[in-house]
PDB file of C-alpha atoms in Angstrom:
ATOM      1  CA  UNK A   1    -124.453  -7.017  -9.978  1.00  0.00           C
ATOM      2  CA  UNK A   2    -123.681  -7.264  -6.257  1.00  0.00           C
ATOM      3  CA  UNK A   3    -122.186  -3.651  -5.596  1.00  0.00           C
ATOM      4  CA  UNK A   4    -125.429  -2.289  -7.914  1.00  0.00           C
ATOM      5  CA  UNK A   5    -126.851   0.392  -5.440  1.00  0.00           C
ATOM      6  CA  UNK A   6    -125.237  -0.824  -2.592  1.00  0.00           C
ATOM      7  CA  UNK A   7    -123.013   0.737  -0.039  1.00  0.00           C
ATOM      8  CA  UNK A   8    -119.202   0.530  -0.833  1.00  0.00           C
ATOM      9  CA  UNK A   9    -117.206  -1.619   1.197  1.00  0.00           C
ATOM     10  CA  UNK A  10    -114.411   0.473   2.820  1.00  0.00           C
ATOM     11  CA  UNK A  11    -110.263   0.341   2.953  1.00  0.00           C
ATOM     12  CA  UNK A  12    -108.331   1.708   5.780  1.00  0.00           C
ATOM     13  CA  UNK A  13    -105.039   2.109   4.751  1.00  0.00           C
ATOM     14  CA  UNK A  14    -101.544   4.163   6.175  1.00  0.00           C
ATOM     15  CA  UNK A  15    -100.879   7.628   4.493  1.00  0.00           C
ATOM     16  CA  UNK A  16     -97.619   7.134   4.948  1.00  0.00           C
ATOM     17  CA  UNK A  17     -96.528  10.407   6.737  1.00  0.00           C
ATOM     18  CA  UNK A  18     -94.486   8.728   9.367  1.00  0.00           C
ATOM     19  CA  UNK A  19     -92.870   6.209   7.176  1.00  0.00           C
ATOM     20  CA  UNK A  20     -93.574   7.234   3.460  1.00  0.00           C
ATOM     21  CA  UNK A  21     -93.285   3.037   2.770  1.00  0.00           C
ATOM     22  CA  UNK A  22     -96.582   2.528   4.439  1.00  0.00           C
ATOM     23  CA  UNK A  23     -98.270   4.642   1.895  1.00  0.00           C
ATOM     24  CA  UNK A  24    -101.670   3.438   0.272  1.00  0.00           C
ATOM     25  CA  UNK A  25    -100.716  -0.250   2.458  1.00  0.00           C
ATOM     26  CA  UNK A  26    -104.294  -1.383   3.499  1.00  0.00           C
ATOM     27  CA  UNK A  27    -104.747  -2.215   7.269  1.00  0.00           C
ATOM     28  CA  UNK A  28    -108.498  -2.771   7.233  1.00  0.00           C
ATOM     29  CA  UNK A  29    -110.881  -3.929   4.585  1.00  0.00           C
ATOM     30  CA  UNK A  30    -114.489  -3.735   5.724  1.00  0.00           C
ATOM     31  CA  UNK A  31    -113.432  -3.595   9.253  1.00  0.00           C
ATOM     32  CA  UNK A  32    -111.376  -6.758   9.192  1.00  0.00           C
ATOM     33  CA  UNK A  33    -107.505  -6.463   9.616  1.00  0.00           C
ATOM     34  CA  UNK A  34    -107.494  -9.653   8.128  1.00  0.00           C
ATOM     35  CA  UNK A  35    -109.617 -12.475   6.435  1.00  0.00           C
ATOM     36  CA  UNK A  36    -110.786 -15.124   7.319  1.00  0.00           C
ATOM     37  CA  UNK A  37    -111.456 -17.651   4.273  1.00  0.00           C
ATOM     38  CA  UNK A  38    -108.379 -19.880   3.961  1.00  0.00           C
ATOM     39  CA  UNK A  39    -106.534 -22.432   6.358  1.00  0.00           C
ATOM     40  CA  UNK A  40    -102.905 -20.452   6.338  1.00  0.00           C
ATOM     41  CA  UNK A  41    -102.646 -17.476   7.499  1.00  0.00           C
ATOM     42  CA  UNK A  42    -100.224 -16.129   5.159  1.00  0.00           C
ATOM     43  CA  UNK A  43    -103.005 -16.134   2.654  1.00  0.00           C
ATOM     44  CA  UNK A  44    -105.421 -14.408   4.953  1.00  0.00           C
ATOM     45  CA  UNK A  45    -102.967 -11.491   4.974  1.00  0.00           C
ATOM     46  CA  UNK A  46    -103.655  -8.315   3.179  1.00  0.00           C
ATOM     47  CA  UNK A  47    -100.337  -7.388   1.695  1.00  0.00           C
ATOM     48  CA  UNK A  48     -99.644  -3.858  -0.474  1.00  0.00           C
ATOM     49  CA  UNK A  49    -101.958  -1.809  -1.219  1.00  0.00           C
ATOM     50  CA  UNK A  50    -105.832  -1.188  -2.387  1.00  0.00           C
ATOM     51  CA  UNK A  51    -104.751  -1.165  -5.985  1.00  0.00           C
ATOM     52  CA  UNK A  52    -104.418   2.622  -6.818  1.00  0.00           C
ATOM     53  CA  UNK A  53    -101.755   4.494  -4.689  1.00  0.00           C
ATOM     54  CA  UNK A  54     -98.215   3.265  -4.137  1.00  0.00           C
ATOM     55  CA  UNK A  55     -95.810   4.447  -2.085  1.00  0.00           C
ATOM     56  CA  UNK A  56     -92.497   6.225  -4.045  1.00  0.00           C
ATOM     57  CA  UNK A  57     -88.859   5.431  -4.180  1.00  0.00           C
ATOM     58  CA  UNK A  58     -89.952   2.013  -4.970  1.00  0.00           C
ATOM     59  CA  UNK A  59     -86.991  -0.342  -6.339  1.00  0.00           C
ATOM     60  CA  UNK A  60     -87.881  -3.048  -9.041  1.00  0.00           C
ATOM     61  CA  UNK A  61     -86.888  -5.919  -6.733  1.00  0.00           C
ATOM     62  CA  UNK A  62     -89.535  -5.685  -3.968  1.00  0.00           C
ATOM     63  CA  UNK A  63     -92.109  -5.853  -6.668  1.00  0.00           C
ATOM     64  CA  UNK A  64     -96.052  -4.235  -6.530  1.00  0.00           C
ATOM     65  CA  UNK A  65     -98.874  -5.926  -4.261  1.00  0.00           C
ATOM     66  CA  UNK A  66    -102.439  -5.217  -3.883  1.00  0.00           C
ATOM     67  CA  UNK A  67    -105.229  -6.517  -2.489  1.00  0.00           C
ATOM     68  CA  UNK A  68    -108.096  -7.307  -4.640  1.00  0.00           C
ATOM     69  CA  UNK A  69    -111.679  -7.821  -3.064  1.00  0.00           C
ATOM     70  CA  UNK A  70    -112.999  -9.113  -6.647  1.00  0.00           C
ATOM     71  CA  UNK A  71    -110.814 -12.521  -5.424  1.00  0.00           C
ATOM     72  CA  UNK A  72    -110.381 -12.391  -1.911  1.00  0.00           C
ATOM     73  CA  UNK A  73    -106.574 -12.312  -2.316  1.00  0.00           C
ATOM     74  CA  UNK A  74    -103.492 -10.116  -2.674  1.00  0.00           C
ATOM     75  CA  UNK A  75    -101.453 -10.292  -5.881  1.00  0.00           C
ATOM     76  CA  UNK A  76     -97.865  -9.651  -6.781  1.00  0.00           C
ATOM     77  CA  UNK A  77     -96.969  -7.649 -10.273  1.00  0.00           C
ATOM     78  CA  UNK A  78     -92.683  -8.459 -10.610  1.00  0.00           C
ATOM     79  CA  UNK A  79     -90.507  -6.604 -12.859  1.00  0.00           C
ATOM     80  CA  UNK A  80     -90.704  -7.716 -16.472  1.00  0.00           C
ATOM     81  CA  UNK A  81     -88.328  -4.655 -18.352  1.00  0.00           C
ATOM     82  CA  UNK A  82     -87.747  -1.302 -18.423  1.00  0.00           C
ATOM     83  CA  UNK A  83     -90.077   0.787 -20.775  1.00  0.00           C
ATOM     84  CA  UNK A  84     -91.712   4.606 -20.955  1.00  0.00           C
ATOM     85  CA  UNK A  85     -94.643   6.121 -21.434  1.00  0.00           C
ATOM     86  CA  UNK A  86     -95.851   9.688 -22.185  1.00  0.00           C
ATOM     87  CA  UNK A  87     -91.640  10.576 -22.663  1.00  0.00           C
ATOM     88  CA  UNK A  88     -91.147   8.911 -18.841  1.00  0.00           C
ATOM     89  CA  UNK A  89     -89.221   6.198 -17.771  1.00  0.00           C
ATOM     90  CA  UNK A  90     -91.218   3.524 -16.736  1.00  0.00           C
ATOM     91  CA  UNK A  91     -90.538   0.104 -15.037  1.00  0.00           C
ATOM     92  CA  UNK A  92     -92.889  -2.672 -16.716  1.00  0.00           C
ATOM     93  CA  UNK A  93     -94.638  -4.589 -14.037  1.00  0.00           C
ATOM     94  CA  UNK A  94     -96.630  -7.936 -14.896  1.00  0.00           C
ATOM     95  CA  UNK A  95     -98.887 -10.630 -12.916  1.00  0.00           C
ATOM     96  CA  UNK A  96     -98.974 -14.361 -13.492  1.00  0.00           C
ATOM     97  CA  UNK A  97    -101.252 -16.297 -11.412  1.00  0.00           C
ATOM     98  CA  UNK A  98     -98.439 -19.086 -11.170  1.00  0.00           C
ATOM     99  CA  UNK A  99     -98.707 -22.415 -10.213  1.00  0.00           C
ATOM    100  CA  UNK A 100    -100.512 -23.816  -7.371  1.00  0.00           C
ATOM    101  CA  UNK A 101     -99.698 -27.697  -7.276  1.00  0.00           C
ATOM    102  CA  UNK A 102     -96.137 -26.698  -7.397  1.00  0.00           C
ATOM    103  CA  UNK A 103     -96.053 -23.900  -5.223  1.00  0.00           C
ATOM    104  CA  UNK A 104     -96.101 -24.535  -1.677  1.00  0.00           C
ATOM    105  CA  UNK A 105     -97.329 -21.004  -0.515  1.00  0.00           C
ATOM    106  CA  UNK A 106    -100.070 -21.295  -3.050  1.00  0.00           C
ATOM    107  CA  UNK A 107    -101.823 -24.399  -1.266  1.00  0.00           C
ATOM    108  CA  UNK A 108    -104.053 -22.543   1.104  1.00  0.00           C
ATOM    109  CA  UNK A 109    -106.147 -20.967  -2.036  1.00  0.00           C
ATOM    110  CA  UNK A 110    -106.659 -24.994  -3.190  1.00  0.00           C
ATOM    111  CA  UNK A 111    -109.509 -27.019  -1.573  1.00  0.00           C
ATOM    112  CA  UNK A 112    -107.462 -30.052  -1.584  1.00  0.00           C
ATOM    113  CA  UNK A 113    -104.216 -28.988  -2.206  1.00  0.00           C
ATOM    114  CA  UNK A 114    -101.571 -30.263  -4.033  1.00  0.00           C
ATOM    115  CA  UNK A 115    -103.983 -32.809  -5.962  1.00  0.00           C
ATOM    116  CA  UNK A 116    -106.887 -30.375  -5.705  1.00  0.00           C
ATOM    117  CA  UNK A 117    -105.248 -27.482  -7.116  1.00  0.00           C
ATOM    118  CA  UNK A 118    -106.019 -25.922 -10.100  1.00  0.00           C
ATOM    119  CA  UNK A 119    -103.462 -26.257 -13.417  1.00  0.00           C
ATOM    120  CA  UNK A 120    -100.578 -23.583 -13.931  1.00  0.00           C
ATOM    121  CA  UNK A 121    -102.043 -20.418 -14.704  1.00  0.00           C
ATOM    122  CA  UNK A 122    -105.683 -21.102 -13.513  1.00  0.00           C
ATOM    123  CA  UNK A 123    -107.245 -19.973  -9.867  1.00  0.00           C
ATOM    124  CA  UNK A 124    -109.851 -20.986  -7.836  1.00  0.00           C
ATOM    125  CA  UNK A 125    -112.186 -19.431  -7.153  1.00  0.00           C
ATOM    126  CA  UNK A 126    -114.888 -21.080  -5.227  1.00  0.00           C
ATOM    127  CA  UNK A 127    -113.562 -20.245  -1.754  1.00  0.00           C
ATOM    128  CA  UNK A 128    -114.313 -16.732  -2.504  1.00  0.00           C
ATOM    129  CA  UNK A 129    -117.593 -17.086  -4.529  1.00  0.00           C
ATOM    130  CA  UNK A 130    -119.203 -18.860  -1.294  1.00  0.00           C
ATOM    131  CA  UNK A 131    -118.725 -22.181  -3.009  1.00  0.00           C
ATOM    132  CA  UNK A 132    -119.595 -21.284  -6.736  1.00  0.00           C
ATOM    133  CA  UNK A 133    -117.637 -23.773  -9.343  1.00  0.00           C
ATOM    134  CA  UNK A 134    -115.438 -20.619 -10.947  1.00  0.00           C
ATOM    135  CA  UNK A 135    -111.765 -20.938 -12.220  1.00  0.00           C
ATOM    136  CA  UNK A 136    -110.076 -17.590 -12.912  1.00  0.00           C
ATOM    137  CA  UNK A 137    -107.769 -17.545 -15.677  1.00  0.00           C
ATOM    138  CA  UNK A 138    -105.902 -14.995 -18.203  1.00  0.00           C
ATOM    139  CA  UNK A 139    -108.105 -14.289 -21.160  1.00  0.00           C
ATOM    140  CA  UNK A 140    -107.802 -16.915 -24.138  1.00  0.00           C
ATOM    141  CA  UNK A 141    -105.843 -18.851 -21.361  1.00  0.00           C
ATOM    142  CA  UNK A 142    -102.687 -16.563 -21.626  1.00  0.00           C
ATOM    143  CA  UNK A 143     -99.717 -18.028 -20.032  1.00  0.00           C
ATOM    144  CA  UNK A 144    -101.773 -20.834 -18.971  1.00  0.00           C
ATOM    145  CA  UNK A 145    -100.852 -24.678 -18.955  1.00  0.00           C
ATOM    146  CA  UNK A 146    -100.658 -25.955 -22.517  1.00  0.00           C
ATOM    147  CA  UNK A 147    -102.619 -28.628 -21.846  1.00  0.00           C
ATOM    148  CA  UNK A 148    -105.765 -26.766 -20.917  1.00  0.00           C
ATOM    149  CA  UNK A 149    -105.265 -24.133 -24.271  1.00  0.00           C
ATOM    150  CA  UNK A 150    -105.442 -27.494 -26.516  1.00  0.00           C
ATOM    151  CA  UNK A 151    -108.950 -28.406 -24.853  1.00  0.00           C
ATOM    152  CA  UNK A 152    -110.435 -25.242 -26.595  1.00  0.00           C
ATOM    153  CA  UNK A 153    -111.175 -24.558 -29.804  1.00  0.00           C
ATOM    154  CA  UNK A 154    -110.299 -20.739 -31.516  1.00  0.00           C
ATOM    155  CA  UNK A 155    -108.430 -19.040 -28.919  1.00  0.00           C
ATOM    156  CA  UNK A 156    -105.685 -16.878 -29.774  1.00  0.00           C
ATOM    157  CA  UNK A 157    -103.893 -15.979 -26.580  1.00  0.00           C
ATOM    158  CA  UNK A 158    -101.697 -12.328 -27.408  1.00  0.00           C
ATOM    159  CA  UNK A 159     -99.509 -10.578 -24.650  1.00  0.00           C
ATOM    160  CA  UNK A 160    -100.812  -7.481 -25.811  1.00  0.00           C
ATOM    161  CA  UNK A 161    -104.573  -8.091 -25.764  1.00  0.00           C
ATOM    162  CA  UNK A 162    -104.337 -10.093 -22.822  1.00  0.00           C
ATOM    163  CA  UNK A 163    -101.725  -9.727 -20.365  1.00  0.00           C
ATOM    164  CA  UNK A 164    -102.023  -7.713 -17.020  1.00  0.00           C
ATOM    165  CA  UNK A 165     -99.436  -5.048 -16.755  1.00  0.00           C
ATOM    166  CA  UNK A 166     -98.695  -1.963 -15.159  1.00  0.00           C
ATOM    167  CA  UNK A 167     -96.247   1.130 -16.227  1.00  0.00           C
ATOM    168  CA  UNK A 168     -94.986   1.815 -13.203  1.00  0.00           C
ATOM    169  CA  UNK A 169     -92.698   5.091 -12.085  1.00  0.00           C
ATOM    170  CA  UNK A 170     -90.769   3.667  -9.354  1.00  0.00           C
ATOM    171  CA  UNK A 171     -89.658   7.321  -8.034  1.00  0.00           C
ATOM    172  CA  UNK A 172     -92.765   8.824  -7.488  1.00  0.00           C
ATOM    173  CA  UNK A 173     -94.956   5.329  -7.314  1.00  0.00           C
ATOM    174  CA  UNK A 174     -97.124   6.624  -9.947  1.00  0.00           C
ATOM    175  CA  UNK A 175     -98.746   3.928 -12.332  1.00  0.00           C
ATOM    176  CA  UNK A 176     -99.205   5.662 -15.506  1.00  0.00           C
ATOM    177  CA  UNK A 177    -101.002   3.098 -17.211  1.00  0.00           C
ATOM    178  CA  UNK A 178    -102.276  -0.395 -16.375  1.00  0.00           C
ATOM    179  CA  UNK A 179    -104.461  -3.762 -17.288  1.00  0.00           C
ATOM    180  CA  UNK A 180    -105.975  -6.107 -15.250  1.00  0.00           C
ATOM    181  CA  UNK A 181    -107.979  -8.644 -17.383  1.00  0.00           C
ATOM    182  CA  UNK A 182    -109.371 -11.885 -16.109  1.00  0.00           C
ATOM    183  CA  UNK A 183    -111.183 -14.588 -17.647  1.00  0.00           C
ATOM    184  CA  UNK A 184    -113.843 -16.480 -16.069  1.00  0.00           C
ATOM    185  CA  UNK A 185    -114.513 -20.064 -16.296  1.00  0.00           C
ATOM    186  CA  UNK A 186    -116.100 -23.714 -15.144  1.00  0.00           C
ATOM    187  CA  UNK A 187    -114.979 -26.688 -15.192  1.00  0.00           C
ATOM    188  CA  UNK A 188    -116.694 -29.499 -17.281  1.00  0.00           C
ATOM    189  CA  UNK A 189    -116.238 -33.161 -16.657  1.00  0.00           C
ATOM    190  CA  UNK A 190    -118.840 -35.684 -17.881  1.00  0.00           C
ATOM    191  CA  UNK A 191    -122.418 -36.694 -15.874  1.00  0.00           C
ATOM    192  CA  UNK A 192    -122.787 -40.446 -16.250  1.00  0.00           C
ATOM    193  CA  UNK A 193    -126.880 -39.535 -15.097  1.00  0.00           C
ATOM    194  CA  UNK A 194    -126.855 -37.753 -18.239  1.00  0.00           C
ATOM    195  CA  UNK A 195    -126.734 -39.720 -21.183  1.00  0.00           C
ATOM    196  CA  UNK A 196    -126.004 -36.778 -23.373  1.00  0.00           C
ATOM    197  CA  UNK A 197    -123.580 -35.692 -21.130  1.00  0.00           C
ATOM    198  CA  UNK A 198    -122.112 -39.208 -20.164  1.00  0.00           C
ATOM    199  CA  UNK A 199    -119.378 -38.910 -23.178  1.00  0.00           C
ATOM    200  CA  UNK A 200    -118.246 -35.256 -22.453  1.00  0.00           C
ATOM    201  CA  UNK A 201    -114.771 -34.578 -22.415  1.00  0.00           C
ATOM    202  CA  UNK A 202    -112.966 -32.987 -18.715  1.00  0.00           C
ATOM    203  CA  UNK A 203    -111.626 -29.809 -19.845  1.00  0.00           C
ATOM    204  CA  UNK A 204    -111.866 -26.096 -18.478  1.00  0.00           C
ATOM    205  CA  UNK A 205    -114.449 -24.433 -20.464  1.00  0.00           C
ATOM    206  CA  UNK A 206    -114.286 -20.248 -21.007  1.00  0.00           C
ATOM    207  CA  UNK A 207    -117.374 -18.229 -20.064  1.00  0.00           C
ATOM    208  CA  UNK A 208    -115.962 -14.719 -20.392  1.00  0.00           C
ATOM    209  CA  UNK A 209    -113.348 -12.296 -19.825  1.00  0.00           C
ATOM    210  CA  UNK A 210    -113.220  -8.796 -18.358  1.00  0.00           C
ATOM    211  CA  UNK A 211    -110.919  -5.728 -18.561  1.00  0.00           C
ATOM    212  CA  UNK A 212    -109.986  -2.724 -16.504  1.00  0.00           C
ATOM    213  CA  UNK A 213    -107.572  -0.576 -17.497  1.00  0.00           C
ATOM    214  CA  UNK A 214    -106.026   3.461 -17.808  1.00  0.00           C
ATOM    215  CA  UNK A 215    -104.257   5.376 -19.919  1.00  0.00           C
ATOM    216  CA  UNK A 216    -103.623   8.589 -18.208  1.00  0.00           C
ATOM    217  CA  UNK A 217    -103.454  11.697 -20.331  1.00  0.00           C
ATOM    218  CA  UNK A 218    -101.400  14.551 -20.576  1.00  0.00           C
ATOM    219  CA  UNK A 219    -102.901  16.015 -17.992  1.00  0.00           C
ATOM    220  CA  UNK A 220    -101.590  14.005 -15.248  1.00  0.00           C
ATOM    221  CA  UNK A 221     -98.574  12.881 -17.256  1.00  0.00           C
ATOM    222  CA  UNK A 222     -97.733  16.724 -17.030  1.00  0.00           C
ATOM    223  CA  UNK A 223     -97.935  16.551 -12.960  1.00  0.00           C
ATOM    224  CA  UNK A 224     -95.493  13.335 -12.812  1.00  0.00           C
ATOM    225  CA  UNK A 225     -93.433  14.866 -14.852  1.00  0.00           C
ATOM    226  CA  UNK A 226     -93.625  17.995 -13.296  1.00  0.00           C
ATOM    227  CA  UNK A 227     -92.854  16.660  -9.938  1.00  0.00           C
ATOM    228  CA  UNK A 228     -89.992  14.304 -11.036  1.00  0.00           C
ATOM    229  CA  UNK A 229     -88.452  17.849 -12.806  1.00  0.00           C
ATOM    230  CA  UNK A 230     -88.641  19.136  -8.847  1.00  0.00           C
TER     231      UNK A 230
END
């Protein structure tokens, strides 16, 4: 709803002719070289890219950042296997949100870390919704804490529904296909005020989930393959 008919926000990032390691790696989003929304400055940092160019001869150990707008924050995707797709060798890339009470260098995205941070697997997202009560999550709470799955009723979390990945060439930094999905949610806790609501149970309750994704055809398949051939 927000970006309907509005201008795009823009990235300035390095083409990577002097140093072919810089390619796609964003310097500037909207005119900011960095932001400004959390108390460390590491997490203020943009680090990788905007999300859809890479730079090539990549190795499987310095894993795949980009920035993402959508939550104010850059996100690592580390090496899960090797795999293919289209007949190419692929390196199978995958994103946990990880844990923020245990995770020192995850504090600055809690309001009150360590005791105000979210559960394993859940983010929060208030700081970059200008205060609204949002917790992001994989869908059906995916590799989430088990005690936040048990709160819910009918989900059925599945790697291959729900699971962000990316088929990665490392050679040529060309994703050939990729998932991001993200589940949206609130948190519920009971309102004394309220008699109805005086007896609820605390629990994170799911609104909805979202997926982007491609599959590339043969089309551009072809062209990697073409250029890893040369």
């Amino acid at each position: 709803m927000k970006k309907n008919a509005t201008p795009t926000k823009t990235f300035k990032v390095y083409r990577g002719i002097k140093n072919s390691k810089d390619l796609g790696r964003v310097v500037m989003y909207d005119d900011e070289p960095e932001m400004d929304l959390y108390d460390d400055e590491n997490c203020n940092q943009y680090r990788g890219t905007e999300g859809t160019i890479f730079p090539p001869f990549m190795t499987k150990e310095q894993g795949v950042w980009a920035y993402t707008p959508d939550i104010c924050r850059s996100m690592p995707a580390t090496y899960e296997r090797p795999s293919s797709y289209a007949g190419i060798k692929t390196s199978r890339f995958t994103l946990s949100f990880g844990d923020h009470k245990a995770d020192e260098s995850l504090h600055c995205y809690c309001r009150d870390p360590p005791d105000g941070c979210p559960p394993y697997g859940v983010v929060d997202f208030s700081i970059c919704l200008n205060g609204a009560p949002l917790l992001g999550s994989l869908p059906h709470f995916y590799d989430t804490d088990p005690a936040v799955q048990q709160k819910v009723i009918g989900l059925h979390p599945d790697p291959d529904k729900h699971k962000i990945f990316l088929e990665f060439d490392l050679f040529s930094g060309s994703p050939l296909a990729a998932a991001k999905r993200m589940q949206f949610n609130i948190q519920m806790m009971p309102i004394p005020e309220l008699e109805f609501m005086s007896r609820l149970d605390e629990y994170i309750h799911p609104l909805f989930w979202v997926e982007e994704s491609v599959y590339l055809n043969k089309t551009f398949t072809n062209e990697v393959k073409y250029g890893l051939v040369l």
